[in-house]
Amino acid sequence: MEVKHNIGFVTLLLTMIAGYCDTVTFVAAGSIFSAHVTGNFIVFAYQFVKGSDINAWVKLLTFPVFILAVIVGGRIAAKVLNHYTILFWEGLLLFFAGILVAVLNYNGVFTEVMMYAVVMLTVFAMGLQNAFGKLYAKETHGPTTMMTGNVTQASLDFGNLIKNKFKDPDAWGSLKKQMITILGFLVGCFLGAYVGKQFGLVTLVFPGLAMMICYYYHRKN
């Protein structure tokens, strides 16, 4: 038998993890987005016109890494029955990234190059999550790594509620779903900002553990 999936819980968890990872890498690793990688184009362009050094170009590397991760996610999905296998690999990568930082810091060899390597592992993990969202759209209430579409839908729902004097049950239902994604991401961002500033990239172990727990909870018995 298969454990019944709680879509609301999975949506909340994934959005929190995406917001968390996106903010942790931005705060603790040179202003690099790991979930919303197109945002790195903006940061790169800004740093480029300011005459920044070659490190600014690292932000562009997130794009091919992200694409590769999505391709790998598609390959994984084609070979497994459990949809959550993709999330297991995402969690494993995040957990490994955090442990790697801890080990390197302990030995005093956590260099800038290693920092960027850890960021790329995180970007790869987020690419897997994006692949999960596209391949298994019914497993969540909406996109879990980019909130623009969710905010747009929430705005349309709110507009319909105003139009119908807040008596539209379909709009209410849709709005509640969108609020799970938006608030989950926002909470993740706040958590990521705090722990990223205080403790750095080592805190990637926490979303990694959460994702692997999610996998084991939803695996087939």
XYZ file of N, CA and C in Angstrom:
663
model
N 0.830 -1.179 0.000
C 0.000 0.000 0.000
C 0.876 1.245 0.000
N 0.319 2.341 -0.474
C 1.098 3.582 -0.576
C 0.562 4.609 0.409
N 1.457 5.282 1.095
C 1.049 6.313 2.027
C 0.332 7.430 1.277
N -0.806 7.857 1.820
C -1.556 8.925 1.172
C -0.763 10.223 1.223
N -0.647 10.879 0.102
C 0.136 12.099 0.016
C -0.659 13.287 0.549
N -0.026 14.083 1.354
C -0.618 15.311 1.864
C -0.080 16.448 1.009
N -0.864 16.882 0.034
C -0.391 17.874 -0.925
C -0.050 19.191 -0.241
N -0.888 19.579 0.729
C -0.628 20.833 1.425
C 0.694 20.807 2.171
N 0.984 19.691 2.832
C 2.234 19.570 3.584
C 3.431 19.568 2.638
N 3.339 18.798 1.561
C 4.441 18.722 0.601
C 4.695 20.102 -0.016
N 3.629 20.802 -0.364
C 3.770 22.144 -0.935
C 4.464 23.082 0.042
N 4.014 23.056 1.291
C 4.608 23.921 2.308
C 6.082 23.605 2.519
N 6.396 22.315 2.600
C 7.786 21.910 2.818
C 8.685 22.346 1.665
N 8.242 22.094 0.436
C 9.074 22.417 -0.725
C 9.277 23.924 -0.886
N 8.224 24.690 -0.644
C 8.370 26.144 -0.769
C 9.287 26.696 0.317
N 9.171 26.162 1.527
C 10.055 26.613 2.604
C 11.511 26.280 2.292
N 11.746 25.077 1.772
C 13.113 24.666 1.446
C 13.682 25.520 0.320
N 12.863 25.806 -0.685
C 13.336 26.638 -1.799
C 13.677 28.044 -1.324
N 12.783 28.648 -0.533
C 13.056 29.986 -0.011
C 14.270 29.998 0.891
N 14.402 28.949 1.686
C 15.530 28.809 2.607
C 16.855 28.729 1.849
N 16.932 27.801 0.903
C 18.182 27.599 0.153
C 18.529 28.821 -0.687
N 17.529 29.414 -1.314
C 17.757 30.588 -2.142
C 18.387 31.712 -1.324
N 17.878 31.891 -0.097
C 18.361 32.978 0.735
C 19.693 32.649 1.398
N 19.883 31.395 1.821
C 21.143 30.999 2.442
C 22.310 31.238 1.485
N 22.177 30.791 0.251
C 23.281 30.984 -0.692
C 23.468 32.466 -1.038
N 22.380 33.220 -1.080
C 22.498 34.644 -1.377
C 23.226 35.377 -0.253
N 22.881 35.029 0.981
C 23.464 35.706 2.145
C 24.895 35.244 2.426
N 25.127 33.924 2.297
C 26.402 33.359 2.752
C 27.380 33.029 1.630
N 26.987 33.252 0.391
C 27.871 32.835 -0.710
C 27.890 33.830 -1.857
N 28.153 35.068 -1.542
C 28.391 36.052 -2.597
C 27.193 36.441 -3.429
N 26.014 36.511 -2.795
C 24.794 36.985 -3.481
C 24.423 36.138 -4.681
N 24.436 34.811 -4.503
C 24.045 33.900 -5.573
C 22.719 33.240 -5.220
N 21.750 33.329 -6.120
C 20.480 32.637 -5.948
C 20.641 31.175 -6.371
N 20.103 30.267 -5.576
C 20.210 28.846 -5.925
C 18.917 28.266 -6.456
N 17.779 28.852 -6.117
C 16.496 28.344 -6.596
C 16.001 29.134 -7.802
N 15.988 30.455 -7.676
C 15.535 31.330 -8.766
C 16.767 31.812 -9.527
N 17.344 30.899 -10.330
C 18.654 31.173 -10.917
C 18.647 32.331 -11.912
N 17.498 32.618 -12.532
C 17.478 33.740 -13.464
C 17.735 35.065 -12.743
N 17.499 35.088 -11.434
C 17.818 36.284 -10.664
C 19.309 36.579 -10.661
N 20.104 35.541 -10.902
C 21.558 35.743 -10.955
C 21.971 36.592 -12.149
N 21.158 36.594 -13.204
C 21.450 37.444 -14.356
C 21.448 38.912 -13.941
N 20.498 39.262 -13.086
C 20.382 40.646 -12.628
C 21.602 41.032 -11.804
N 21.955 40.155 -10.851
C 23.111 40.437 -9.985
C 24.391 40.502 -10.812
N 24.519 39.587 -11.778
C 25.705 39.586 -12.635
C 25.803 40.881 -13.434
N 24.682 41.282 -14.033
C 24.682 42.503 -14.839
C 25.063 43.714 -13.986
N 24.530 43.764 -12.777
C 24.839 44.882 -11.880
C 26.321 44.900 -11.532
N 26.858 43.723 -11.179
C 28.275 43.660 -10.814
C 29.176 43.910 -12.014
N 28.722 43.485 -13.184
C 29.532 43.664 -14.394
C 29.705 45.148 -14.722
N 28.613 45.905 -14.658
C 28.709 47.334 -14.990
C 29.471 48.099 -13.918
N 29.576 47.510 -12.724
C 30.359 48.145 -11.673
C 31.849 47.813 -11.801
N 32.175 46.951 -12.764
C 33.569 46.590 -12.970
C 34.071 45.554 -12.000
N 33.198 44.629 -11.586
C 33.596 43.598 -10.629
C 34.591 42.631 -11.250
N 35.251 41.840 -10.397
C 36.255 40.904 -10.879
C 35.601 39.668 -11.488
N 36.431 38.696 -11.817
C 35.958 37.513 -12.535
C 34.971 36.676 -11.719
N 34.948 36.863 -10.400
C 34.030 36.097 -9.566
C 32.567 36.359 -9.927
N 32.289 37.514 -10.490
C 30.909 37.806 -10.890
C 30.430 36.839 -11.969
N 31.356 36.350 -12.785
C 30.987 35.438 -13.860
C 30.537 34.078 -13.331
N 30.900 33.762 -12.105
C 30.474 32.487 -11.522
C 28.961 32.401 -11.478
N 28.305 33.528 -11.323
C 26.841 33.526 -11.244
C 26.211 32.978 -12.511
N 26.866 33.187 -13.662
C 26.328 32.656 -14.909
C 26.436 31.136 -14.971
N 27.362 30.560 -14.213
C 27.530 29.110 -14.209
C 26.314 28.400 -13.607
N 25.551 29.116 -12.792
C 24.366 28.499 -12.198
C 23.360 28.060 -13.254
N 23.328 28.763 -14.367
C 22.326 28.459 -15.401
C 22.556 27.094 -16.045
N 23.749 26.781 -16.582
C 23.952 25.438 -17.145
C 23.870 24.337 -16.088
N 24.291 24.614 -14.851
C 24.172 23.619 -13.782
C 22.703 23.306 -13.525
N 21.893 24.344 -13.498
C 20.463 24.180 -13.291
C 19.832 23.358 -14.422
N 20.194 23.673 -15.648
C 19.661 22.937 -16.800
C 20.049 21.465 -16.728
N 21.298 21.195 -16.393
C 21.765 19.813 -16.264
C 20.965 19.072 -15.195
N 20.693 19.748 -14.077
C 19.934 19.125 -12.992
C 18.524 18.756 -13.443
N 17.883 19.630 -14.192
C 16.531 19.346 -14.686
C 16.549 18.138 -15.621
N 17.564 18.062 -16.478
C 17.703 16.914 -17.386
C 17.874 15.629 -16.584
N 18.739 15.681 -15.569
C 18.956 14.513 -14.720
C 17.670 14.130 -13.995
N 16.923 15.132 -13.529
C 15.647 14.853 -12.882
C 14.690 14.124 -13.808
N 14.678 14.518 -15.062
C 13.838 13.828 -16.037
C 14.265 12.388 -16.244
N 15.573 12.158 -16.250
C 16.092 10.794 -16.403
C 15.710 9.929 -15.201
N 15.824 10.513 -14.017
C 15.446 9.778 -12.805
C 13.970 9.404 -12.845
N 13.136 10.364 -13.220
C 11.696 10.129 -13.260
C 11.319 9.021 -14.236
N 12.087 8.882 -15.305
C 11.789 7.875 -16.318
C 12.126 6.458 -15.851
N 12.921 6.359 -14.772
C 13.399 5.043 -14.345
C 12.810 4.574 -13.017
N 12.018 5.408 -12.349
C 11.499 5.032 -11.032
C 9.975 5.147 -11.004
N 9.364 4.432 -10.065
C 7.919 4.510 -9.889
C 7.540 5.540 -8.831
N 8.374 5.686 -7.824
C 8.097 6.634 -6.744
C 8.507 8.037 -7.165
N 7.528 8.924 -7.279
C 7.810 10.299 -7.685
C 8.806 10.986 -6.765
N 8.788 10.605 -5.504
C 9.580 11.302 -4.503
C 11.047 10.904 -4.514
N 11.423 10.010 -5.404
C 12.836 9.659 -5.541
C 13.663 10.882 -5.922
N 13.102 11.747 -6.745
C 13.811 12.985 -7.120
C 14.087 13.832 -5.889
N 13.109 13.898 -4.989
C 13.290 14.686 -3.778
C 14.316 14.056 -2.841
N 14.397 12.726 -2.862
C 15.416 12.066 -2.053
C 16.809 12.496 -2.496
N 17.042 12.503 -3.802
C 18.353 12.912 -4.312
C 18.614 14.384 -4.041
N 17.576 15.191 -4.113
C 17.733 16.607 -3.754
C 18.175 16.735 -2.299
N 17.484 16.012 -1.409
C 17.827 16.064 0.002
C 19.230 15.559 0.278
N 19.613 14.494 -0.411
C 20.946 13.934 -0.219
C 22.027 14.937 -0.616
N 21.808 15.639 -1.723
C 22.776 16.644 -2.177
C 22.889 17.801 -1.184
N 21.759 18.272 -0.688
C 21.780 19.371 0.269
C 22.461 18.952 1.575
N 22.146 17.744 2.033
C 22.760 17.240 3.258
C 24.274 17.097 3.070
N 24.676 16.543 1.940
C 26.099 16.389 1.649
C 26.790 17.738 1.572
N 26.119 18.724 0.968
C 26.705 20.060 0.856
C 26.983 20.650 2.234
N 26.006 20.513 3.148
C 26.196 21.037 4.498
C 27.294 20.320 5.251
N 27.340 18.991 5.127
C 28.387 18.210 5.792
C 29.763 18.561 5.235
N 29.836 18.754 3.922
C 31.101 19.122 3.290
C 31.619 20.440 3.850
N 30.734 21.406 4.009
C 31.131 22.694 4.578
C 31.657 22.510 5.996
N 30.953 21.696 6.792
C 31.370 21.460 8.178
C 32.767 20.841 8.245
N 33.010 19.850 7.406
C 34.308 19.172 7.398
C 35.417 20.120 6.953
N 35.151 20.868 5.896
C 36.162 21.787 5.386
C 36.457 22.912 6.375
N 35.415 23.408 7.026
C 35.623 24.447 8.036
C 36.430 23.911 9.213
N 36.133 22.691 9.607
C 36.833 22.082 10.737
C 38.328 21.938 10.447
N 38.626 21.623 9.189
C 40.030 21.446 8.796
C 40.674 22.739 8.301
N 39.917 23.823 8.313
C 40.452 25.124 7.925
C 40.807 25.249 6.460
N 40.087 24.509 5.595
C 40.405 24.543 4.162
C 39.186 24.925 3.319
N 38.261 25.654 3.934
C 37.070 26.061 3.184
C 37.388 27.328 2.400
N 37.825 27.133 1.157
C 38.245 28.243 0.310
C 37.065 28.803 -0.485
N 37.329 29.884 -1.193
C 36.296 30.482 -2.029
C 35.866 29.518 -3.130
N 36.813 28.772 -3.684
C 36.475 27.789 -4.719
C 35.533 26.734 -4.173
N 35.802 26.271 -2.957
C 34.935 25.271 -2.342
C 33.555 25.862 -2.049
N 33.521 27.115 -1.688
C 32.238 27.778 -1.438
C 31.369 27.745 -2.695
N 31.982 28.074 -3.844
C 31.234 28.067 -5.095
C 30.811 26.642 -5.481
N 31.658 25.662 -5.162
C 31.306 24.271 -5.441
C 30.068 23.862 -4.645
N 30.005 24.279 -3.390
C 28.849 23.979 -2.544
C 27.599 24.675 -3.084
N 27.772 25.902 -3.543
C 26.634 26.623 -4.128
C 26.101 25.888 -5.353
N 27.002 25.380 -6.190
C 26.565 24.663 -7.392
C 25.853 23.362 -7.036
N 26.268 22.709 -5.956
C 25.536 21.535 -5.475
C 24.114 21.928 -5.080
N 23.997 23.077 -4.441
C 22.680 23.565 -4.029
C 21.827 23.925 -5.232
N 22.440 24.563 -6.212
C 21.720 24.889 -7.451
C 21.235 23.609 -8.133
N 22.084 22.598 -8.160
C 21.708 21.318 -8.765
C 20.517 20.724 -8.024
N 20.556 20.790 -6.698
C 19.447 20.269 -5.897
C 18.153 21.016 -6.205
N 18.234 22.318 -6.325
C 17.050 23.112 -6.647
C 16.550 22.820 -8.062
N 17.472 22.501 -8.964
C 17.062 22.097 -10.309
C 16.252 20.814 -10.277
N 16.641 19.888 -9.415
C 15.873 18.655 -9.250
C 14.469 18.955 -8.732
N 14.376 19.899 -7.795
C 13.060 20.264 -7.273
C 12.193 20.897 -8.345
N 12.795 21.707 -9.192
C 12.040 22.289 -10.309
C 11.562 21.210 -11.264
N 12.406 20.222 -11.520
C 12.001 19.114 -12.385
C 10.829 18.364 -11.773
N 10.881 18.126 -10.471
C 9.783 17.465 -9.768
C 8.478 18.230 -9.966
N 8.543 19.559 -9.808
C 7.349 20.378 -9.947
C 6.749 20.332 -11.337
N 7.591 20.264 -12.358
C 7.104 20.213 -13.733
C 6.583 18.826 -14.101
N 7.279 17.798 -13.657
C 6.909 16.431 -14.016
C 5.687 15.944 -13.247
N 5.561 16.395 -12.003
C 4.472 15.920 -11.142
C 3.706 17.116 -10.583
N 3.106 17.863 -11.482
C 2.437 19.112 -11.102
C 1.317 18.897 -10.092
N 0.691 17.720 -10.109
C -0.431 17.460 -9.210
C 0.013 17.132 -7.789
N 1.313 17.016 -7.569
C 1.810 16.691 -6.234
C 1.891 17.931 -5.331
N 1.766 19.121 -5.915
C 1.824 20.360 -5.141
C 0.721 21.300 -5.611
N 0.522 22.376 -4.860
C -0.500 23.367 -5.218
C -0.035 24.339 -6.295
N 1.227 24.264 -6.669
C 1.759 25.175 -7.672
C 3.271 25.140 -7.647
N 3.925 25.974 -8.448
C 5.385 26.037 -8.445
C 5.914 26.317 -7.038
N 7.007 25.656 -6.675
C 7.516 25.787 -5.306
C 8.822 26.566 -5.209
N 9.411 26.931 -6.331
C 10.692 27.634 -6.275
C 10.622 29.063 -6.794
N 9.606 29.397 -7.563
C 9.435 30.749 -8.093
C 8.009 31.199 -7.802
N 7.863 32.324 -7.144
C 6.567 32.737 -6.626
C 5.787 33.671 -7.541
N 6.368 34.113 -8.638
C 5.678 35.090 -9.490
C 4.332 34.562 -9.986
N 4.325 33.329 -10.474
C 3.081 32.750 -10.963
C 2.055 32.565 -9.865
N 2.522 32.181 -8.681
C 1.606 31.985 -7.562
C 1.003 33.304 -7.092
N 1.827 34.344 -7.057
C 1.320 35.664 -6.668
C 0.308 36.157 -7.701
N 0.583 35.898 -8.975
C -0.347 36.295 -10.030
C -1.688 35.611 -9.851
N -1.665 34.297 -9.606
C -2.913 33.557 -9.424
C -3.648 34.021 -8.168
N -2.911 34.269 -7.100
C -3.538 34.751 -5.871
C -4.207 36.106 -6.096
N -3.573 36.951 -6.885
C -4.140 38.266 -7.177
C -5.428 38.135 -7.985
N -5.426 37.219 -8.968
C -6.642 36.979 -9.754
C -7.756 36.436 -8.878
N -7.405 35.512 -7.980
C -8.408 34.951 -7.070
C -8.993 36.022 -6.170
N -8.131 36.876 -5.649
C -8.601 37.948 -4.768
C -9.505 38.914 -5.524
N -9.135 39.177 -6.777
C -9.979 40.047 -7.598
C -11.353 39.443 -7.817
N -11.407 38.124 -8.052
C -12.696 37.455 -8.229
C -13.520 37.477 -6.942
N -12.846 37.367 -5.800
C -13.560 37.426 -4.523
C -14.189 38.800 -4.310
N -13.442 39.831 -4.645
C -13.986 41.185 -4.520
C -15.191 41.355 -5.445
N -15.042 40.862 -6.668
C -16.119 40.978 -7.655
C -17.382 40.276 -7.202
N -17.217 39.120 -6.550
C -18.375 38.311 -6.131
C -18.688 38.455 -4.649
N -18.228 39.554 -4.052
C -18.510 39.877 -2.650
C -18.083 38.750 -1.713
N -16.939 38.154 -2.024
C -16.321 37.113 -1.197
C -17.223 35.885 -1.022
N -17.997 35.592 -2.054
C -18.903 34.438 -2.001
C -18.601 33.422 -3.105
N -17.355 33.425 -3.570
C -16.939 32.496 -4.624
C -16.103 31.379 -3.998
N -16.675 30.185 -3.803
C -15.934 29.097 -3.127
C -14.714 28.623 -3.912
N -14.789 28.649 -5.238
C -13.642 28.225 -6.048
C -12.468 29.184 -5.879
N -12.766 30.465 -5.856
C -11.716 31.469 -5.668
C -11.109 31.355 -4.275
N -11.951 31.098 -3.279
C -11.442 30.910 -1.918
C -10.493 29.719 -1.852
N -10.918 28.615 -2.472
C -10.090 27.412 -2.456
C -8.754 27.630 -3.134
N -8.772 28.284 -4.283
C -7.544 28.553 -5.012
C -6.647 29.510 -4.238
N -7.254 30.534 -3.631
C -6.468 31.517 -2.882
C -5.773 30.865 -1.687
N -6.464 29.965 -1.008
C -5.859 29.275 0.137
C -4.641 28.462 -0.305
N -4.749 27.818 -1.451
C -3.623 27.032 -1.973
C -2.430 27.932 -2.294
N -2.715 29.071 -2.914
C -1.632 29.977 -3.267
C -0.965 30.570 -2.034
N -1.757 30.793 -0.997
C -1.191 31.360 0.220
C -0.242 30.383 0.903
N -0.515 29.077 0.766
C 0.399 28.076 1.312
C 1.769 28.206 0.639
N 1.759 28.332 -0.686
C 3.028 28.434 -1.409
C 3.753 29.738 -1.098
N 3.028 30.842 -1.098
C 3.660 32.151 -0.914
C 4.196 32.310 0.506
N 3.367 31.975 1.501
C 3.797 32.123 2.891
C 4.892 31.123 3.246
N 4.803 29.914 2.681
C 5.856 28.923 2.916
C 7.198 29.422 2.416
N 7.200 29.987 1.218
C 8.436 30.520 0.651
C 8.962 31.673 1.494
N 8.052 32.543 1.932
C 8.456 33.707 2.735
C 9.071 33.269 4.064
N 8.447 32.297 4.717
C 8.996 31.787 5.981
C 10.378 31.181 5.744
N 10.512 30.419 4.658
C 11.806 29.840 4.316
C 12.866 30.903 4.098
N 12.477 32.004 3.456
C 13.422 33.105 3.213
C 13.905 33.717 4.526
N 12.981 33.929 5.467
C 13.366 34.507 6.749
C 14.301 33.566 7.515
N 13.957 32.278 7.514
C 14.804 31.307 8.201
C 16.189 31.251 7.552
N 16.213 31.222 6.219
C 17.480 31.170 5.500
C 18.322 32.404 5.729
N 17.675 33.564 5.788
C 18.417 34.811 6.012
C 19.072 34.797 7.387
N 18.346 34.324 8.389
C 18.883 34.338 9.754
C 20.022 33.335 9.914
N 19.758 32.071 9.572
C 20.784 31.047 9.792
C 21.956 31.214 8.831
N 21.672 31.719 7.628
C 22.759 31.957 6.679
C 23.722 33.010 7.192
N 23.172 34.060 7.782
C 24.019 35.131 8.327
C 24.773 34.654 9.562
N 24.104 33.848 10.404
C 24.706 33.423 11.666
C 25.684 32.261 11.506
N 25.332 31.292 10.651
C 26.100 30.047 10.614
C 26.616 29.658 9.226
N 26.148 30.318 8.174
C 26.663 30.056 6.840
C 26.075 28.835 6.152
N 26.801 28.322 5.183
C 26.310 27.260 4.308
C 26.165 25.906 4.987
N 26.770 25.742 6.153
C 26.654 24.467 6.856
C 25.200 24.139 7.173
N 24.353 25.152 7.242
C 22.946 24.945 7.595
C 22.146 24.299 6.465
N 22.777 24.028 5.338
C 22.097 23.297 4.266
C 21.752 21.871 4.684
N 22.358 21.381 5.763
C 22.035 20.035 6.236
C 20.575 19.941 6.653
N 19.985 21.024 7.136
C 18.618 20.980 7.650
C 17.576 20.738 6.554
N 17.594 21.511 5.456
C 16.645 21.178 4.377
C 16.938 19.819 3.758
N 18.210 19.414 3.764
C 18.544 18.095 3.247
C 17.879 16.999 4.048
N 17.966 17.089 5.367
C 17.319 16.110 6.237
C 15.800 16.133 6.049
N 15.235 17.335 5.974
C 13.786 17.464 5.813
C 13.314 16.811 4.521
N 14.071 16.982 3.458
C 13.677 16.416 2.176
C 13.760 14.896 2.186
N 14.786 14.342 2.816
C 14.909 12.894 2.876
C 13.833 12.279 3.756
N 13.463 12.974 4.821
C 12.350 12.520 5.656
C 11.058 12.517 4.863
N 10.865 13.545 4.062
C 9.680 13.618 3.190
C 9.637 12.430 2.248
N 10.793 12.060 1.719
C 10.856 10.915 0.808
C 10.451 9.629 1.524
N 11.024 9.384 2.680
C 10.731 8.144 3.394
C 9.279 8.083 3.866
N 8.701 9.244 4.144
C 7.299 9.282 4.547
C 6.376 8.910 3.398
N 6.767 9.274 2.175
C 5.900 9.054 1.021
C 6.307 7.852 0.176
N 7.274 7.074 0.637
C 7.659 5.910 -0.148
C 6.605 4.811 -0.005
N 6.647 3.862 -0.911
C 5.723 2.738 -0.852
C 6.170 1.763 0.218
N 5.234 1.293 1.015
C 5.546 0.312 2.041
C 5.703 -1.078 1.429
